[in-house]
Short mmCIF file of C-alpha atoms in Angstrom, two decimals:
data_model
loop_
_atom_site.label_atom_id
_atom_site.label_comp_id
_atom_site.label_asym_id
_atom_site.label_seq_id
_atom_site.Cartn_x
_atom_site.Cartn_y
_atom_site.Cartn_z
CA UNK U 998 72.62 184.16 62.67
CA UNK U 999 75.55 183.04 64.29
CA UNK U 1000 74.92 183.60 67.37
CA UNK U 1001 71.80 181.20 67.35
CA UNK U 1002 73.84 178.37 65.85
CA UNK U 1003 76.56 178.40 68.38
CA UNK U 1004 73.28 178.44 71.28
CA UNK U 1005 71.64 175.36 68.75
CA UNK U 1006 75.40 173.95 69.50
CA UNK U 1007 75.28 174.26 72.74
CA UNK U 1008 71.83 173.42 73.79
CA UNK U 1009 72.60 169.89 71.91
CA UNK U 1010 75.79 169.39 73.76
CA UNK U 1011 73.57 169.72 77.11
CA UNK U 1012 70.74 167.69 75.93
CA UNK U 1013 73.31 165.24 74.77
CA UNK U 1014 75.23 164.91 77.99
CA UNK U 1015 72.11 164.93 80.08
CA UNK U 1016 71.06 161.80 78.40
CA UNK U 1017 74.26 159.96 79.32
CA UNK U 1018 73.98 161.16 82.81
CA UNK U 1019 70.71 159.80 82.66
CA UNK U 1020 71.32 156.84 80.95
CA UNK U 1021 74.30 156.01 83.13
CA UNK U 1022 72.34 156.61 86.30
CA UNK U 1023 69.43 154.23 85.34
CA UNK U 1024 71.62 151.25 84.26
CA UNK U 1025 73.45 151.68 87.83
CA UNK U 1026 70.40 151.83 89.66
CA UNK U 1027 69.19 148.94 87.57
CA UNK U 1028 72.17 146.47 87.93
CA UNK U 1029 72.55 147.77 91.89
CA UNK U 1030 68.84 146.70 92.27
CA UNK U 1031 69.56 143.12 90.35
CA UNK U 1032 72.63 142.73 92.60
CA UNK U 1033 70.30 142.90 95.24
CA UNK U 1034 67.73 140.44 94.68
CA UNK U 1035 70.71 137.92 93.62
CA UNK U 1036 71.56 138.45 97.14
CA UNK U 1037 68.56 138.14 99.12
CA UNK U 1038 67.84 134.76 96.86
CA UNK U 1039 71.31 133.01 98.16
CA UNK U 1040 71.63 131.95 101.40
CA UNK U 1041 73.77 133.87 104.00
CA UNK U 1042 77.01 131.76 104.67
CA UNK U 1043 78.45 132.34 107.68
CA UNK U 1044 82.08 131.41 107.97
CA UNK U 1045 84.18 129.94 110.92
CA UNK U 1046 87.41 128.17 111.11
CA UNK U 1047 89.00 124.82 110.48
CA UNK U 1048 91.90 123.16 112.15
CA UNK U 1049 94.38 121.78 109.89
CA UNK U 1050 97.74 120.63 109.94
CA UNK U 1051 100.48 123.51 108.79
CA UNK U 1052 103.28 120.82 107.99
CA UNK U 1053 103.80 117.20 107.52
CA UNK U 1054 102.95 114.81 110.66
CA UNK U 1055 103.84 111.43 110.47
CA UNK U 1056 102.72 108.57 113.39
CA UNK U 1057 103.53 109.04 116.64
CA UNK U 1058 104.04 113.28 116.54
CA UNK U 1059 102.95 115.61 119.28
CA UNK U 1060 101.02 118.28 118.09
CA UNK U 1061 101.45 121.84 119.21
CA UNK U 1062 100.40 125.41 118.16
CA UNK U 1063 103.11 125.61 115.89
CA UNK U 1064 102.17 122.50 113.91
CA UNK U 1065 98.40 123.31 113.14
CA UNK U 1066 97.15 126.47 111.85
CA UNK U 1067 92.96 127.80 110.99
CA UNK U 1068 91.34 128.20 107.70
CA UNK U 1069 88.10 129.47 107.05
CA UNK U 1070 85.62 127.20 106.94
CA UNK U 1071 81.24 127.37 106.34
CA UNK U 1072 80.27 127.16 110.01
CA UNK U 1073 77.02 125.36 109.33
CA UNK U 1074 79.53 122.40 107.72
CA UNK U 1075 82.05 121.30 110.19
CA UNK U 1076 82.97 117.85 109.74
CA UNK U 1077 82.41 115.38 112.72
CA UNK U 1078 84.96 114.80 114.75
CA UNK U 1079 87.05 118.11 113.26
CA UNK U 1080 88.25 121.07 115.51
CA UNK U 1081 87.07 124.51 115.29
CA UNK U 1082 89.98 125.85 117.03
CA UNK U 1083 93.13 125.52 118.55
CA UNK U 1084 91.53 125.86 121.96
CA UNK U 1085 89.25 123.02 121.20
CA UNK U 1086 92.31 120.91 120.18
CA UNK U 1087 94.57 121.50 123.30
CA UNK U 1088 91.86 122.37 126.11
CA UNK U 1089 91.98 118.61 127.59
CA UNK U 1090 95.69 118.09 126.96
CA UNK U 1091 98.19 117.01 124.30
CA UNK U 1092 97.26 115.05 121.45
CA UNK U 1093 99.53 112.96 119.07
CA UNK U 1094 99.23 111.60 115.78
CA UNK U 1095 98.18 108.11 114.55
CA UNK U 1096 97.65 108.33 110.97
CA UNK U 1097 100.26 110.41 108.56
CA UNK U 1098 98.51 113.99 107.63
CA UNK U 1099 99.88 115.80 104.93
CA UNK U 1100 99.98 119.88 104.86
CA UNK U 1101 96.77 121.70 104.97
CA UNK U 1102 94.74 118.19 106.09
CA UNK U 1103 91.68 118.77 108.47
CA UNK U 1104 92.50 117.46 111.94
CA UNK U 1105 90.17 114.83 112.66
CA UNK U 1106 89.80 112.85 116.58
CA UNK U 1107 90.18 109.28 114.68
CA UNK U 1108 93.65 110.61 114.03
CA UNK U 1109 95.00 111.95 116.93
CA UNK U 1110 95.34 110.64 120.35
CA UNK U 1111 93.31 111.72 123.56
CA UNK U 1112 94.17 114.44 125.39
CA UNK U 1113 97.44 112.81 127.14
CA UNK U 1114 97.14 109.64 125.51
CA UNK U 1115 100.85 108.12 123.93
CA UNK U 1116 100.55 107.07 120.57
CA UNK U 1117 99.58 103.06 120.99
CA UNK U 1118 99.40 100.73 118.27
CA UNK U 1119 96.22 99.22 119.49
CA UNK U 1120 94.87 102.53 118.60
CA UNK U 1121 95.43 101.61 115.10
CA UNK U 1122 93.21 98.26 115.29
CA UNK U 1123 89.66 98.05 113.43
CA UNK U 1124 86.64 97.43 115.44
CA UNK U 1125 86.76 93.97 115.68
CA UNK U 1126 89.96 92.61 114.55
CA UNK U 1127 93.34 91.74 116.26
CA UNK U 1128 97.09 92.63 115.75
CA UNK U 1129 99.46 89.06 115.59
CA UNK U 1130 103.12 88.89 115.68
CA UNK U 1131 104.81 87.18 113.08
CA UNK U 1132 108.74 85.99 112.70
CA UNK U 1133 110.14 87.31 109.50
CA UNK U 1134 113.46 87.68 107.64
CA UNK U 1135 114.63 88.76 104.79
CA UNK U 1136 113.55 86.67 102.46
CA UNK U 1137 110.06 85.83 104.20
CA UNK U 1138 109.23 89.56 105.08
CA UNK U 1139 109.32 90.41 101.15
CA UNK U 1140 112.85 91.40 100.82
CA UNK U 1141 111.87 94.41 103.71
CA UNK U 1142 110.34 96.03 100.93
CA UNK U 1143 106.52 95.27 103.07
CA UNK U 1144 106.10 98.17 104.83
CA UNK U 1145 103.57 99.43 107.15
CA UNK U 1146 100.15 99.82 105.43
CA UNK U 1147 101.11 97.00 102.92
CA UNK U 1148 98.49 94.05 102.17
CA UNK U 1149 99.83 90.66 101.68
CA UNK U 1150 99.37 87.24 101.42
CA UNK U 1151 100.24 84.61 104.30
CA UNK U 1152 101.93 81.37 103.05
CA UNK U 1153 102.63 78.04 105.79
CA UNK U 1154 105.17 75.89 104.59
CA UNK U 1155 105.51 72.48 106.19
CA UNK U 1156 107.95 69.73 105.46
CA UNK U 1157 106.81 68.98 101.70
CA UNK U 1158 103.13 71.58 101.13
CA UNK U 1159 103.22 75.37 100.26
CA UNK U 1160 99.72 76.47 101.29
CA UNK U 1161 98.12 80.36 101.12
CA UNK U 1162 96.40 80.63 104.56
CA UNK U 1163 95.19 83.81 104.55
CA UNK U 1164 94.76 86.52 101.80
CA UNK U 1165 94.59 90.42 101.92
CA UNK U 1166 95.98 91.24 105.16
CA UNK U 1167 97.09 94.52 106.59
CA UNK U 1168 100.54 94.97 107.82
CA UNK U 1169 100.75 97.20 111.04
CA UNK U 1170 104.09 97.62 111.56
CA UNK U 1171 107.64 96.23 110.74
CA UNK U 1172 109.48 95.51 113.83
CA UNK U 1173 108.57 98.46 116.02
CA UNK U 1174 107.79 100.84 113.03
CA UNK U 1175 104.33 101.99 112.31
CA UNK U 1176 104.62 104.57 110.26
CA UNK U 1177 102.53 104.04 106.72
CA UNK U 1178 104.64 106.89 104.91
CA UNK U 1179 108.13 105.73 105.75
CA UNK U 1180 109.29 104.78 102.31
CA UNK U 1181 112.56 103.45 103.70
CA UNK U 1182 113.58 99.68 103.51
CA UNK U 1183 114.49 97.33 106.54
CA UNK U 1184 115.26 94.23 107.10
CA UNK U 1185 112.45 92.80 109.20
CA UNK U 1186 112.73 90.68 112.09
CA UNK U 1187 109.05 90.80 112.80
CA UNK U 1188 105.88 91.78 110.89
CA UNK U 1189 102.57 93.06 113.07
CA UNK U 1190 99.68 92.14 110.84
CA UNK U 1191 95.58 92.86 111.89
CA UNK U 1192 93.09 89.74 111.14
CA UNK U 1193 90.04 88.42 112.45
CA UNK U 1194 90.11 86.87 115.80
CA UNK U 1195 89.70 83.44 113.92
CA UNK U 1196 92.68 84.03 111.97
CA UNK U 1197 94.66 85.21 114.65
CA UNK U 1198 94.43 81.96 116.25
CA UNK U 1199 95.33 80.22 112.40
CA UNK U 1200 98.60 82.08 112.47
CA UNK U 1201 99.22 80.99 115.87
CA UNK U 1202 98.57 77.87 115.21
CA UNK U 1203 101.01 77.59 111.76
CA UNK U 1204 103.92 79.25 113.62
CA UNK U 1205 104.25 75.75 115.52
CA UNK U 1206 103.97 73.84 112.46
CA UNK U 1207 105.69 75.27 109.73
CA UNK U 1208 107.39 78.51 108.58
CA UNK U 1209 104.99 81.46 107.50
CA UNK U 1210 106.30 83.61 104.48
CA UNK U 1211 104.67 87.26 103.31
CA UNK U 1212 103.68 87.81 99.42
CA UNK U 1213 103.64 91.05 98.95
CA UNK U 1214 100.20 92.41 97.12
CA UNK U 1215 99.36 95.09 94.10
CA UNK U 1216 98.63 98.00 95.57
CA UNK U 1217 94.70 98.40 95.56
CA UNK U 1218 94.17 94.68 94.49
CA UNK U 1219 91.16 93.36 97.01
CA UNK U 1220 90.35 90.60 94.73
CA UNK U 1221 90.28 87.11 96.77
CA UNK U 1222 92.19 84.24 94.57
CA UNK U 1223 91.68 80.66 94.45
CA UNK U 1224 95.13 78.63 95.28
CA UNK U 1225 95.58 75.15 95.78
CA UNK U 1226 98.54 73.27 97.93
CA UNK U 1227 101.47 73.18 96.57
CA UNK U 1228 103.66 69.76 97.15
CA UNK U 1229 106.95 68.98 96.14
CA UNK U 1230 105.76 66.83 93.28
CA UNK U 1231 104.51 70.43 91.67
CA UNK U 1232 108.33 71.42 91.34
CA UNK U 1233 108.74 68.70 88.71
CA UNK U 1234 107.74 68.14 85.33
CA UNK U 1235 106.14 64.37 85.87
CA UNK U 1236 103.13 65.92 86.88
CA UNK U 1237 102.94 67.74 83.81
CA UNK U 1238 103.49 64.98 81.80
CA UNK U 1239 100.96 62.30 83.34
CA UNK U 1240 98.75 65.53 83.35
CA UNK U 1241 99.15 66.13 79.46
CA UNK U 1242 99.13 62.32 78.75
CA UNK U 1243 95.75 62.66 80.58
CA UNK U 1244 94.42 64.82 78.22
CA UNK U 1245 95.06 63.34 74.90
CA UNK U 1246 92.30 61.83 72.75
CA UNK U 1247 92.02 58.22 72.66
CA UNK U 1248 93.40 56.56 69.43
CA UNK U 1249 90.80 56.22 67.30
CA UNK U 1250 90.32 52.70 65.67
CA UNK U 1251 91.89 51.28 62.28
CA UNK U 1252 89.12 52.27 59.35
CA UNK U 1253 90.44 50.54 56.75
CA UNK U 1254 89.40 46.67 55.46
CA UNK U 1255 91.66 44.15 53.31
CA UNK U 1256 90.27 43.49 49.89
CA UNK U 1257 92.05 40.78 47.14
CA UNK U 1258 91.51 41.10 43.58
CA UNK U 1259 92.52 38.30 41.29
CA UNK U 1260 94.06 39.15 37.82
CA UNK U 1261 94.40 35.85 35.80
CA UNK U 1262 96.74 33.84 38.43
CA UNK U 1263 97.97 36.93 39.66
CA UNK U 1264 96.32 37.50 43.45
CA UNK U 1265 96.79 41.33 44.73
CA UNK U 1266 95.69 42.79 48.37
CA UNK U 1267 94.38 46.32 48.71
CA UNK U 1268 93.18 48.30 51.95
CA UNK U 1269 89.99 49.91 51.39
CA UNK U 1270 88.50 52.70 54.30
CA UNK U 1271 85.20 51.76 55.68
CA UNK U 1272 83.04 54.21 55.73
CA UNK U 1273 81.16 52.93 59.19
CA UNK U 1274 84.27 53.42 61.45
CA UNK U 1275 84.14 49.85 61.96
CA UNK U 1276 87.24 47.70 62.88
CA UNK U 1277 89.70 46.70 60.30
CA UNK U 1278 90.02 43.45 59.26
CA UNK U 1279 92.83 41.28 57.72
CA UNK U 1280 92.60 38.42 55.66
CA UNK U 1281 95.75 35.67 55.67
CA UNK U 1282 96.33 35.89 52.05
CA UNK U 1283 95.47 31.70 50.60
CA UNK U 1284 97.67 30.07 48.36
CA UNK U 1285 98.28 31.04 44.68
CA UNK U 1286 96.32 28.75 42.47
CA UNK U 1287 97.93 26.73 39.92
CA UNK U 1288 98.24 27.88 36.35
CA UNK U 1289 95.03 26.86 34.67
CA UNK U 1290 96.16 24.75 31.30
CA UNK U 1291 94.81 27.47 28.78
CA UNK U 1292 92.48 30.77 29.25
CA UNK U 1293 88.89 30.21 28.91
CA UNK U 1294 87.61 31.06 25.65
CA UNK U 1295 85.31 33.69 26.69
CA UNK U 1296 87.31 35.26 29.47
CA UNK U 1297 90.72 37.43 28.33
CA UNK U 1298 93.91 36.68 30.35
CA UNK U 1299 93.66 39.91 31.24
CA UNK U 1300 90.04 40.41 32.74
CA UNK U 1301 89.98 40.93 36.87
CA UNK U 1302 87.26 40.80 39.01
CA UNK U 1303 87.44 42.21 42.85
CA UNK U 1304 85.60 39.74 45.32
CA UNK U 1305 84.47 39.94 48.50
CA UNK U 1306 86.92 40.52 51.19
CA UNK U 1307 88.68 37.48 53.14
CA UNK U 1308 86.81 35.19 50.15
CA UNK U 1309 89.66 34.59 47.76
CA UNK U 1310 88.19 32.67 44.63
#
């Protein structure tokens, strides 16, 4: 008897562990064929390499190998105008910077030189547009706070007008620095702006004529505002006085009328509004009337009676 319940016990141990063998080997085969079919329904990426820059570059720095470095990138989405590899960068020559790139930035052609080219700043110039000189100072280059990459406003002053001439322009550089992430101050002896060919020949024009000052712009702001002249009669509060005198409402017209009211001999004037709006009027009071010799009988000293006004009975 005991011998068949310890072969009961140990059949049901095998049975038992079978299962979970066989359990375990179905779910494997199960989430192994599931893995599969995830697979075959993505697409196959396959992966090249990206040129980027391994430190800091600001305007006007060769590159080398040491300053660049490759990341993996999808080879099926390479950027236009991005490098693949160092050999692509450097096969025609060295390159040098013309925008700032920060670590781990793709290198892109519209950044960099040509192969052999030096670092120009007509390369920084928009299709279209032109780069004019302008005389600053301290005061009229913003304090040298304006730095390259700056927008600001261009102000002629003549011999008694303050005028904006142009609005929202670029700065290129400060004297002969180009560099948009310098965050160091200078005083300015000349600012390089870029404007349209039309307003390059404005600001050579108001050079001759006046003095041109720079107002320096909110960061982001590309919002165009409406400014008038500004003469020396502005700086003065007469113009804001004839202004505000302007402005008041006319005086409206006297709405009252003169009414006399006669209490035995005694002759009293009232003012009365009219309702109409009309003009007031005033009567020339008339002479008291003499004492009469005695009351009338039927009327008490005391009676009045208003009358019409200017008619004094």
């Amino acid at each position: 008897m005991r011998a068949n319940f310890k072969i009961m016990i140990l059949l049901a141990v095998v049975c038992g562990g079978g299962a979970v063998w066989a359990g375990g080997r179905w779910l494997d085969n199960a989430s192994a064929a599931r893995l599969r079919e995830i697979e075959a329904a993505q697409p196959s990426v396959t992966f090249g390499t990206l040129m980027v820059a391994a430190e800091p570059l600001r305007f006007g720095a060769p590159l080398s190998r040491q300053s660049v470095r490759e990341i993996p990138w999808p080879q099926g989405d390479l950027p236009p105008g991005a490098f693949a590899t160092a050999d692509d960068l450097f096969k025609d020559g060295d390159r040098t910077v013309l925008y700032p790139l920060e670590e781990g930035e793709p290198l892109f052609a519209s950044k960099l030189t040509g192969p052999g080219e030096r670092a120009a700043l007509s390369r920084l110039i928009s299709d279209g547009n032109r780069a004019v000189t302008l005389r600053v100072n301290d005061v009229a280059g913003v304090g040298g706070l304006a730095l390259p990459g700056d927008r600001v406003d261009v102000v002629l002053t003549t011999a008694d007008v303050a005028e904006v001439i142009l609005q929202d322009v670029r700065i290129l550089s400060i004297d002969q620095m180009a560099d948009e992430k310098s965050a160091e101050p200078m005083v300015a002896h000349t600012a390089t702006v870029e404007v349209s060919p039309e307003a390059a020949q404005k600001l050579v024009l108001a050079q001759s004529v006046g003095s041109l000052s720079l107002v320096l712009r909110r960061a982001g702001e590309v919002r165009a505002a409406a400014f008038r002249p500004i003469s020396i009669a502005d700086l003065t509060t007469a113009r804001e006085t004839e202004n505000a005198k302007a402005e008041l409402p006319p005086t409206p017209p006297a709405t009252d009328a003169t009414v006399w009211v006669r209490r035995a001999t005694e002759l009293t004037q009232y003012s009365v509004p009219v309702r109409d709006g009309g003009p007031s009027r005033r009567v020339t009071p008339p002479d008291a009337p003499a004492a009469p010799a005695e009351p009338a009988a039927d009327v008490p000293p005391s009676s009045s009676a208003p009358i019409a006004a200017g008619e004094p009975q």
